[in-house]
Amino acid sequence: MTSPGLPAVGRLKLAGAAHLFLDLPAQFGDRLRQLPVVLRILLENVLRNAEGAERDAGAAALFAWLATGRSEAEIAFQPGRVLMHDTTSTPALVDIAAMRDALAEAGADPKRLNPCLPVDVSVDHSLAVEAYARPDAAVLNLQHEMRRNAERYRFLRWAAQELRNVRIHPPGTGIMHTINLEQLATVVGVEERDGTPWLVPDTMIGTDSHTPMVNGIGVLGWGVGGLEAQTVMFGMPTMIRIPEVTGVRLVGALGPGVQATDLALVVTARLRELDVTGEFVEFFGPGVTTLAAGDRAVVANMAPEFGATTGYFPVEARTLQYLRETGRVAEAIARVEAYSRAAGLWFDPAGEPRYTRTLTIDLAAVGMHVAGPRRPQDLLDYGATGQALQAIAFAPTAATQMPRHPVAIAAITSCTNTSDPRLLVAAGLLARKAHERGLKPPAWVKTSLAPGSPAAASYLRRAGLLADLEAAGFGIVGYGCTTCIGNPGPLTQAIAEAQRAGAAKAVAVLSGNRNFPGRVHPDLELSFIMSPALVVAFGLAGDAERDLRAQPVQHDAQGVPVFLRDLWPSRDEIDAHLAAAIEAKDFTRDFEEAARNPLWQALQAPTGALFPWDPRSNALRRPPFAAVTEGSLLGSYSAFPLLVVGDDITTDHISPASAIPRDSLVADYLVARGEPRDDLNVFASRRGNWEVMLRASFHSKTLRNLLCPRAPVAHTLHVPSGDIQPIWDVAARYRQAGQSVVVVAGERYGMGSSRDWAAKGQRLLGIRAVLACSFERIHRSNLVGMGIVPLRLPAGVHPATLALRPGDRIEIDAPAHALQVRGTVPVRIVRHDGTVEALAATAAVETALEIALLRQGGVLPAILEKTLAA
Ligand code: SF4
């Protein structure tokens, strides 16, 4: 066995040519098999990219992990590519455009600033369901999207033209994670080094928390904030602490009628209970091979809902089958098999690597489930929605013909559950049987089907199921995120009126992955997550309280009750239709055809190394923080709390993505700048305009600011004057007076989507530190990326126990030279009556690179400094 410091190089002959690879089994022998596969991939990455002492230390630390399943050591990870979507890429590309301006102003050539890794951008997050249940719905919705977002999309086309390594996948090509699975993932790639081809594992990061979906086919990747992605795309590694790895042993096989969605919901609930926050999760055991790669991807997709960084399934025969079914060429598939076997990355169903801890799930014991009505981890039997809703204790104050909890939205949506053809075919078969019995959804239900892949239309049509779905109201409304990201379009008038009158509390049913209050639609607090087939069933029932286990979905025209069991497709039916419907050539052909989107091609993009900002633009404005002169926010200072909030503050609370309410302060700002009040688009579409996003910060109906609980939405208390004003006005008053501000929060601050605007907004408000009981992983990293120091409150201290009163101030002692990884930061609460309480907070700073970024003022000044120095 070779010593750890000298990588052993193997050779494989593929398609007649010799390829080199790092031969981990030759170098590490039996010890390699003890490592979880995710750590073997990290090991390969360190050995290939690091040099000398850093390489040796990284490899040694990974093997030292075996002793306890834990490590405090950091390693540098260099992913091979970056995936973004239109709403995270727009601000990142705006930052790059602004940094190019800053370079030009500093006398440097702006063309020097380009990503050095491949960056794929999927334009999927801005499609809204305006039209539905009509044959031309997809065309109308695409036209609407293009019209609404034309300026931003012209900017994206400018970026694709002018920046090296940036590739944009236009509207209509599908959802980013589906595109990743079906088009981008190589699983094993080829890298040229000194003219020699090297085989390497396909690794990536994505600016979206559901990036781990690609873990389902053996690609190691995870979600990061936009800022972390910018560090990586500009050639800095992402430093990670060697993670704890929870192994989920799968045994048995799923029973009849049970679908991948049910398994994903069970895994989510079980792992949330275990608390795997920030850990890697890897699946092992004999049950893995009973799942198709499409099923695995559904489970892996929900890694952020488990709270984990990954949900990894190693490569094995069914991975190859998936690659074959989605049209990969034979040569590429042979490469995946040969390399994975030779490099020690091939799955062994009998293997038992060392994990930090393990959990066993018997697939045969998984039943049919839904999750909700407010969190994805709240698992319910599919017949128990009524009980869960009764616990909400809603008392109608007016009469209506509708049920008390009508289904307002029934959406087959999301990469999670529309990428696996099996799930869509099951929904189609249910729709067929409903169609045969003459069932239609009630008029108050807004129905939609928005697949992640344009190939879905081809295989559903070939199976004859598209017509049945259309007959049930579930015609295709487009290929994008739609309802999953909070773009379901307006509710039906009947629902809007019933809610306004207090006659009903409506509910969404969707095949998505998140259901926080307001996530799906600002006027819907309650949503259930479920498989596409169950979405069709609940959509037909129209009543979210209906116990579909015991009560009929509907009665047919003869008055005969139709139960779910009458409609539910058998496994054999699904298998037969899948076999007849799927053709591998659909995936490439339909994707390429969608990429030719004539509306996209017709957009006139500006040219030139510098983007020509338009001062009248309400979509794109040069952000102030992408500048050489932004200083560090570290220091010793006394601050006013700008907001004090409780537990589970999501990035939706901090920086909403959904529709801009027409009667909001943000709306007033845009209307004053010439925008029509009735078509303000969603917050997410304004992320290229920092002035809008500043005003959108903490714009949430459900956010409770403990400093002034009765303040209107997006208002807070200016302590010195006692005035309650919009948050950005209060922040500006503090800034003008030279006073510092901080935020105080409870557990899991920043949970939810990975949006970096949640951190950027706080930077624009002048927030220097966030003191919280705990932070969600990506948001913590984004805060650091914007130069804001996250501080963990000591155990037992919570905003509720701190009981901050107006006039209390917070003294923080965090000078740049003293800040340490997870070091103590002295904090003093100076009460308005002069009494003082001292606390020892902990810097929630995980790596030396993060310390360096905080000292430089964040990622963007660091990139500029590096480019200027090069
Ligand atoms: S999880 Fe939802 S919002 Fe995120 S990429 Fe998938 S469909 Fe889009």
PDB file of N, CA and C in Angstrom, residues 662-725:
ATOM      1  N   ARG A 662     -49.910  44.187  -3.316  1.00  0.00           N
ATOM      2  CA  ARG A 662     -50.175  45.446  -4.013  1.00  0.00           C
ATOM      3  C   ARG A 662     -50.344  46.630  -3.052  1.00  0.00           C
ATOM      4  N   ASP A 663     -50.644  46.315  -1.773  1.00  0.00           N
ATOM      5  CA  ASP A 663     -50.841  47.411  -0.820  1.00  0.00           C
ATOM      6  C   ASP A 663     -49.654  47.543   0.152  1.00  0.00           C
ATOM      7  N   SER A 664     -48.478  47.122  -0.278  1.00  0.00           N
ATOM      8  CA  SER A 664     -47.320  47.147   0.622  1.00  0.00           C
ATOM      9  C   SER A 664     -46.449  48.367   0.359  1.00  0.00           C
ATOM     10  N   LEU A 665     -45.513  48.618   1.278  1.00  0.00           N
ATOM     11  CA  LEU A 665     -44.588  49.734   1.101  1.00  0.00           C
ATOM     12  C   LEU A 665     -43.684  49.507  -0.102  1.00  0.00           C
ATOM     13  N   VAL A 666     -43.363  48.221  -0.358  1.00  0.00           N
ATOM     14  CA  VAL A 666     -42.528  47.917  -1.527  1.00  0.00           C
ATOM     15  C   VAL A 666     -43.310  48.272  -2.793  1.00  0.00           C
ATOM     16  N   ALA A 667     -44.601  47.943  -2.766  1.00  0.00           N
ATOM     17  CA  ALA A 667     -45.446  48.279  -3.920  1.00  0.00           C
ATOM     18  C   ALA A 667     -45.471  49.795  -4.111  1.00  0.00           C
ATOM     19  N   ASP A 668     -45.633  50.544  -3.023  1.00  0.00           N
ATOM     20  CA  ASP A 668     -45.675  52.014  -3.137  1.00  0.00           C
ATOM     21  C   ASP A 668     -44.397  52.532  -3.790  1.00  0.00           C
ATOM     22  N   TYR A 669     -43.259  51.952  -3.374  1.00  0.00           N
ATOM     23  CA  TYR A 669     -41.970  52.383  -3.928  1.00  0.00           C
ATOM     24  C   TYR A 669     -41.938  52.133  -5.437  1.00  0.00           C
ATOM     25  N   LEU A 670     -42.369  50.933  -5.848  1.00  0.00           N
ATOM     26  CA  LEU A 670     -42.308  50.588  -7.276  1.00  0.00           C
ATOM     27  C   LEU A 670     -43.313  51.398  -8.086  1.00  0.00           C
ATOM     28  N   VAL A 671     -44.493  51.601  -7.514  1.00  0.00           N
ATOM     29  CA  VAL A 671     -45.514  52.372  -8.232  1.00  0.00           C
ATOM     30  C   VAL A 671     -45.014  53.802  -8.425  1.00  0.00           C
ATOM     31  N   ALA A 672     -44.357  54.353  -7.401  1.00  0.00           N
ATOM     32  CA  ALA A 672     -43.817  55.714  -7.521  1.00  0.00           C
ATOM     33  C   ALA A 672     -42.755  55.778  -8.622  1.00  0.00           C
ATOM     34  N   ARG A 673     -42.164  54.624  -8.950  1.00  0.00           N
ATOM     35  CA  ARG A 673     -41.158  54.584 -10.025  1.00  0.00           C
ATOM     36  C   ARG A 673     -41.761  54.084 -11.341  1.00  0.00           C
ATOM     37  N   GLY A 674     -43.089  54.128 -11.422  1.00  0.00           N
ATOM     38  CA  GLY A 674     -43.736  53.890 -12.713  1.00  0.00           C
ATOM     39  C   GLY A 674     -44.242  52.483 -12.971  1.00  0.00           C
ATOM     40  N   GLU A 675     -44.176  51.610 -11.967  1.00  0.00           N
ATOM     41  CA  GLU A 675     -44.646  50.236 -12.193  1.00  0.00           C
ATOM     42  C   GLU A 675     -46.162  50.152 -11.974  1.00  0.00           C
ATOM     43  N   PRO A 676     -46.861  49.301 -12.728  1.00  0.00           N
ATOM     44  CA  PRO A 676     -48.307  49.162 -12.515  1.00  0.00           C
ATOM     45  C   PRO A 676     -48.598  48.381 -11.230  1.00  0.00           C
ATOM     46  N   ARG A 677     -49.463  48.916 -10.391  1.00  0.00           N
ATOM     47  CA  ARG A 677     -49.713  48.273  -9.092  1.00  0.00           C
ATOM     48  C   ARG A 677     -50.266  46.854  -9.245  1.00  0.00           C
ATOM     49  N   ASP A 678     -50.922  46.578 -10.356  1.00  0.00           N
ATOM     50  CA  ASP A 678     -51.532  45.258 -10.507  1.00  0.00           C
ATOM     51  C   ASP A 678     -50.588  44.203 -11.082  1.00  0.00           C
ATOM     52  N   ASP A 679     -49.374  44.576 -11.389  1.00  0.00           N
ATOM     53  CA  ASP A 679     -48.462  43.579 -11.965  1.00  0.00           C
ATOM     54  C   ASP A 679     -47.038  43.857 -11.480  1.00  0.00           C
ATOM     55  N   LEU A 680     -46.844  43.640 -10.187  1.00  0.00           N
ATOM     56  CA  LEU A 680     -45.541  43.972  -9.598  1.00  0.00           C
ATOM     57  C   LEU A 680     -44.601  42.774  -9.569  1.00  0.00           C
ATOM     58  N   ASN A 681     -45.091  41.616 -10.018  1.00  0.00           N
ATOM     59  CA  ASN A 681     -44.277  40.406 -10.051  1.00  0.00           C
ATOM     60  C   ASN A 681     -43.951  39.963  -8.616  1.00  0.00           C
ATOM     61  N   VAL A 682     -43.056  39.023  -8.488  1.00  0.00           N
ATOM     62  CA  VAL A 682     -42.718  38.472  -7.164  1.00  0.00           C
ATOM     63  C   VAL A 682     -41.418  39.124  -6.667  1.00  0.00           C
ATOM     64  N   PHE A 683     -41.225  39.080  -5.349  1.00  0.00           N
ATOM     65  CA  PHE A 683     -39.993  39.641  -4.786  1.00  0.00           C
ATOM     66  C   PHE A 683     -38.766  39.017  -5.455  1.00  0.00           C
ATOM     67  N   ALA A 684     -38.854  37.689  -5.677  1.00  0.00           N
ATOM     68  CA  ALA A 684     -37.686  36.977  -6.212  1.00  0.00           C
ATOM     69  C   ALA A 684     -37.236  37.556  -7.546  1.00  0.00           C
ATOM     70  N   SER A 685     -38.174  38.111  -8.294  1.00  0.00           N
ATOM     71  CA  SER A 685     -37.804  38.636  -9.607  1.00  0.00           C
ATOM     72  C   SER A 685     -37.119  39.998  -9.497  1.00  0.00           C
ATOM     73  N   ARG A 686     -37.095  40.566  -8.285  1.00  0.00           N
ATOM     74  CA  ARG A 686     -36.500  41.910  -8.100  1.00  0.00           C
ATOM     75  C   ARG A 686     -35.125  41.841  -7.449  1.00  0.00           C
ATOM     76  N   ARG A 687     -34.553  40.637  -7.410  1.00  0.00           N
ATOM     77  CA  ARG A 687     -33.289  40.508  -6.669  1.00  0.00           C
ATOM     78  C   ARG A 687     -32.099  41.160  -7.365  1.00  0.00           C
ATOM     79  N   GLY A 688     -32.318  41.667  -8.572  1.00  0.00           N
ATOM     80  CA  GLY A 688     -31.253  42.441  -9.212  1.00  0.00           C
ATOM     81  C   GLY A 688     -31.324  43.904  -8.808  1.00  0.00           C
ATOM     82  N   ASN A 689     -32.333  44.279  -8.026  1.00  0.00           N
ATOM     83  CA  ASN A 689     -32.522  45.678  -7.620  1.00  0.00           C
ATOM     84  C   ASN A 689     -32.407  45.765  -6.097  1.00  0.00           C
ATOM     85  N   TRP A 690     -31.276  46.201  -5.626  1.00  0.00           N
ATOM     86  CA  TRP A 690     -31.024  46.208  -4.188  1.00  0.00           C
ATOM     87  C   TRP A 690     -31.969  47.148  -3.443  1.00  0.00           C
ATOM     88  N   GLU A 691     -32.453  48.179  -4.130  1.00  0.00           N
ATOM     89  CA  GLU A 691     -33.326  49.125  -3.426  1.00  0.00           C
ATOM     90  C   GLU A 691     -34.672  48.481  -3.072  1.00  0.00           C
ATOM     91  N   VAL A 692     -35.155  47.625  -3.971  1.00  0.00           N
ATOM     92  CA  VAL A 692     -36.390  46.896  -3.667  1.00  0.00           C
ATOM     93  C   VAL A 692     -36.114  45.880  -2.557  1.00  0.00           C
ATOM     94  N   MET A 693     -35.004  45.181  -2.696  1.00  0.00           N
ATOM     95  CA  MET A 693     -34.720  44.101  -1.746  1.00  0.00           C
ATOM     96  C   MET A 693     -34.432  44.644  -0.346  1.00  0.00           C
ATOM     97  N   LEU A 694     -33.858  45.827  -0.271  1.00  0.00           N
ATOM     98  CA  LEU A 694     -33.674  46.463   1.037  1.00  0.00           C
ATOM     99  C   LEU A 694     -35.033  46.674   1.700  1.00  0.00           C
ATOM    100  N   ARG A 695     -35.987  47.189   0.926  1.00  0.00           N
ATOM    101  CA  ARG A 695     -37.324  47.446   1.476  1.00  0.00           C
ATOM    102  C   ARG A 695     -38.083  46.146   1.750  1.00  0.00           C
ATOM    103  N   ALA A 696     -37.702  45.082   1.032  1.00  0.00           N
ATOM    104  CA  ALA A 696     -38.380  43.789   1.222  1.00  0.00           C
ATOM    105  C   ALA A 696     -37.857  43.045   2.448  1.00  0.00           C
ATOM    106  N   SER A 697     -36.742  43.498   3.010  1.00  0.00           N
ATOM    107  CA  SER A 697     -36.129  42.747   4.112  1.00  0.00           C
ATOM    108  C   SER A 697     -37.077  42.670   5.309  1.00  0.00           C
ATOM    109  N   PHE A 698     -37.288  41.492   5.808  1.00  0.00           N
ATOM    110  CA  PHE A 698     -38.191  41.204   6.939  1.00  0.00           C
ATOM    111  C   PHE A 698     -39.634  41.592   6.620  1.00  0.00           C
ATOM    112  N   HIS A 699     -39.960  41.590   5.334  1.00  0.00           N
ATOM    113  CA  HIS A 699     -41.322  41.925   4.926  1.00  0.00           C
ATOM    114  C   HIS A 699     -42.153  40.652   4.996  1.00  0.00           C
ATOM    115  N   SER A 700     -42.737  40.406   6.154  1.00  0.00           N
ATOM    116  CA  SER A 700     -43.479  39.154   6.331  1.00  0.00           C
ATOM    117  C   SER A 700     -44.620  39.374   7.309  1.00  0.00           C
ATOM    118  N   LYS A 701     -45.781  38.915   6.881  1.00  0.00           N
ATOM    119  CA  LYS A 701     -46.964  39.033   7.740  1.00  0.00           C
ATOM    120  C   LYS A 701     -46.838  38.172   8.980  1.00  0.00           C
ATOM    121  N   THR A 702     -46.081  37.076   8.865  1.00  0.00           N
ATOM    122  CA  THR A 702     -46.044  36.134   9.987  1.00  0.00           C
ATOM    123  C   THR A 702     -44.817  36.319  10.891  1.00  0.00           C
ATOM    124  N   LEU A 703     -44.008  37.322  10.591  1.00  0.00           N
ATOM    125  CA  LEU A 703     -42.833  37.568  11.441  1.00  0.00           C
ATOM    126  C   LEU A 703     -43.259  38.396  12.656  1.00  0.00           C
ATOM    127  N   ARG A 704     -42.897  37.920  13.835  1.00  0.00           N
ATOM    128  CA  ARG A 704     -43.268  38.660  15.044  1.00  0.00           C
ATOM    129  C   ARG A 704     -42.002  39.276  15.620  1.00  0.00           C
ATOM    130  N   ASN A 705     -41.970  40.603  15.630  1.00  0.00           N
ATOM    131  CA  ASN A 705     -40.818  41.329  16.165  1.00  0.00           C
ATOM    132  C   ASN A 705     -41.079  41.598  17.647  1.00  0.00           C
ATOM    133  N   LEU A 706     -40.357  40.909  18.527  1.00  0.00           N
ATOM    134  CA  LEU A 706     -40.640  40.995  19.956  1.00  0.00           C
ATOM    135  C   LEU A 706     -40.358  42.376  20.526  1.00  0.00           C
ATOM    136  N   LEU A 707     -39.619  43.169  19.754  1.00  0.00           N
ATOM    137  CA  LEU A 707     -39.323  44.533  20.223  1.00  0.00           C
ATOM    138  C   LEU A 707     -40.577  45.409  20.169  1.00  0.00           C
ATOM    139  N   CYS A 708     -41.447  45.139  19.220  1.00  0.00           N
ATOM    140  CA  CYS A 708     -42.696  45.906  19.093  1.00  0.00           C
ATOM    141  C   CYS A 708     -43.699  44.989  18.382  1.00  0.00           C
ATOM    142  N   PRO A 709     -44.295  44.047  19.140  1.00  0.00           N
ATOM    143  CA  PRO A 709     -45.096  42.986  18.524  1.00  0.00           C
ATOM    144  C   PRO A 709     -46.279  43.490  17.700  1.00  0.00           C
ATOM    145  N   ARG A 710     -46.762  44.691  17.969  1.00  0.00           N
ATOM    146  CA  ARG A 710     -47.949  45.137  17.225  1.00  0.00           C
ATOM    147  C   ARG A 710     -47.605  46.035  16.033  1.00  0.00           C
ATOM    148  N   ALA A 711     -46.351  46.159  15.742  1.00  0.00           N
ATOM    149  CA  ALA A 711     -45.956  47.035  14.626  1.00  0.00           C
ATOM    150  C   ALA A 711     -46.478  46.469  13.311  1.00  0.00           C
ATOM    151  N   PRO A 712     -46.786  47.350  12.348  1.00  0.00           N
ATOM    152  CA  PRO A 712     -47.208  46.830  11.034  1.00  0.00           C
ATOM    153  C   PRO A 712     -46.090  46.023  10.368  1.00  0.00           C
ATOM    154  N   VAL A 713     -46.469  45.334   9.278  1.00  0.00           N
ATOM    155  CA  VAL A 713     -45.499  44.510   8.535  1.00  0.00           C
ATOM    156  C   VAL A 713     -44.273  45.357   8.169  1.00  0.00           C
ATOM    157  N   ALA A 714     -43.086  44.778   8.372  1.00  0.00           N
ATOM    158  CA  ALA A 714     -41.810  45.399   7.972  1.00  0.00           C
ATOM    159  C   ALA A 714     -41.542  46.734   8.684  1.00  0.00           C
ATOM    160  N   HIS A 715     -42.035  46.856   9.907  1.00  0.00           N
ATOM    161  CA  HIS A 715     -41.757  48.048  10.720  1.00  0.00           C
ATOM    162  C   HIS A 715     -41.004  47.621  11.983  1.00  0.00           C
ATOM    163  N   THR A 716     -40.306  48.560  12.556  1.00  0.00           N
ATOM    164  CA  THR A 716     -39.684  48.290  13.848  1.00  0.00           C
ATOM    165  C   THR A 716     -39.581  49.588  14.648  1.00  0.00           C
ATOM    166  N   LEU A 717     -39.044  49.422  15.843  1.00  0.00           N
ATOM    167  CA  LEU A 717     -38.959  50.558  16.761  1.00  0.00           C
ATOM    168  C   LEU A 717     -37.599  51.232  16.643  1.00  0.00           C
ATOM    169  N   HIS A 718     -37.623  52.551  16.463  1.00  0.00           N
ATOM    170  CA  HIS A 718     -36.388  53.324  16.570  1.00  0.00           C
ATOM    171  C   HIS A 718     -36.291  53.743  18.035  1.00  0.00           C
ATOM    172  N   VAL A 719     -35.408  53.049  18.759  1.00  0.00           N
ATOM    173  CA  VAL A 719     -35.433  53.167  20.218  1.00  0.00           C
ATOM    174  C   VAL A 719     -35.219  54.608  20.709  1.00  0.00           C
ATOM    175  N   PRO A 720     -34.208  55.322  20.198  1.00  0.00           N
ATOM    176  CA  PRO A 720     -33.964  56.660  20.777  1.00  0.00           C
ATOM    177  C   PRO A 720     -35.176  57.583  20.680  1.00  0.00           C
ATOM    178  N   SER A 721     -35.961  57.475  19.588  1.00  0.00           N
ATOM    179  CA  SER A 721     -37.093  58.390  19.438  1.00  0.00           C
ATOM    180  C   SER A 721     -38.412  57.774  19.883  1.00  0.00           C
ATOM    181  N   GLY A 722     -38.460  56.441  19.960  1.00  0.00           N
ATOM    182  CA  GLY A 722     -39.727  55.766  20.249  1.00  0.00           C
ATOM    183  C   GLY A 722     -40.620  55.645  19.023  1.00  0.00           C
ATOM    184  N   ASP A 723     -40.134  56.053  17.855  1.00  0.00           N
ATOM    185  CA  ASP A 723     -40.948  55.979  16.635  1.00  0.00           C
ATOM    186  C   ASP A 723     -40.993  54.554  16.088  1.00  0.00           C
ATOM    187  N   ILE A 724     -42.155  54.197  15.560  1.00  0.00           N
ATOM    188  CA  ILE A 724     -42.245  52.935  14.824  1.00  0.00           C
ATOM    189  C   ILE A 724     -42.308  53.284  13.343  1.00  0.00           C
ATOM    190  N   GLN A 725     -41.332  52.784  12.602  1.00  0.00           N
ATOM    191  CA  GLN A 725     -41.184  53.177  11.192  1.00  0.00           C
ATOM    192  C   GLN A 725     -40.787  51.951  10.370  1.00  0.00           C
TER     193      GLN A 725
END
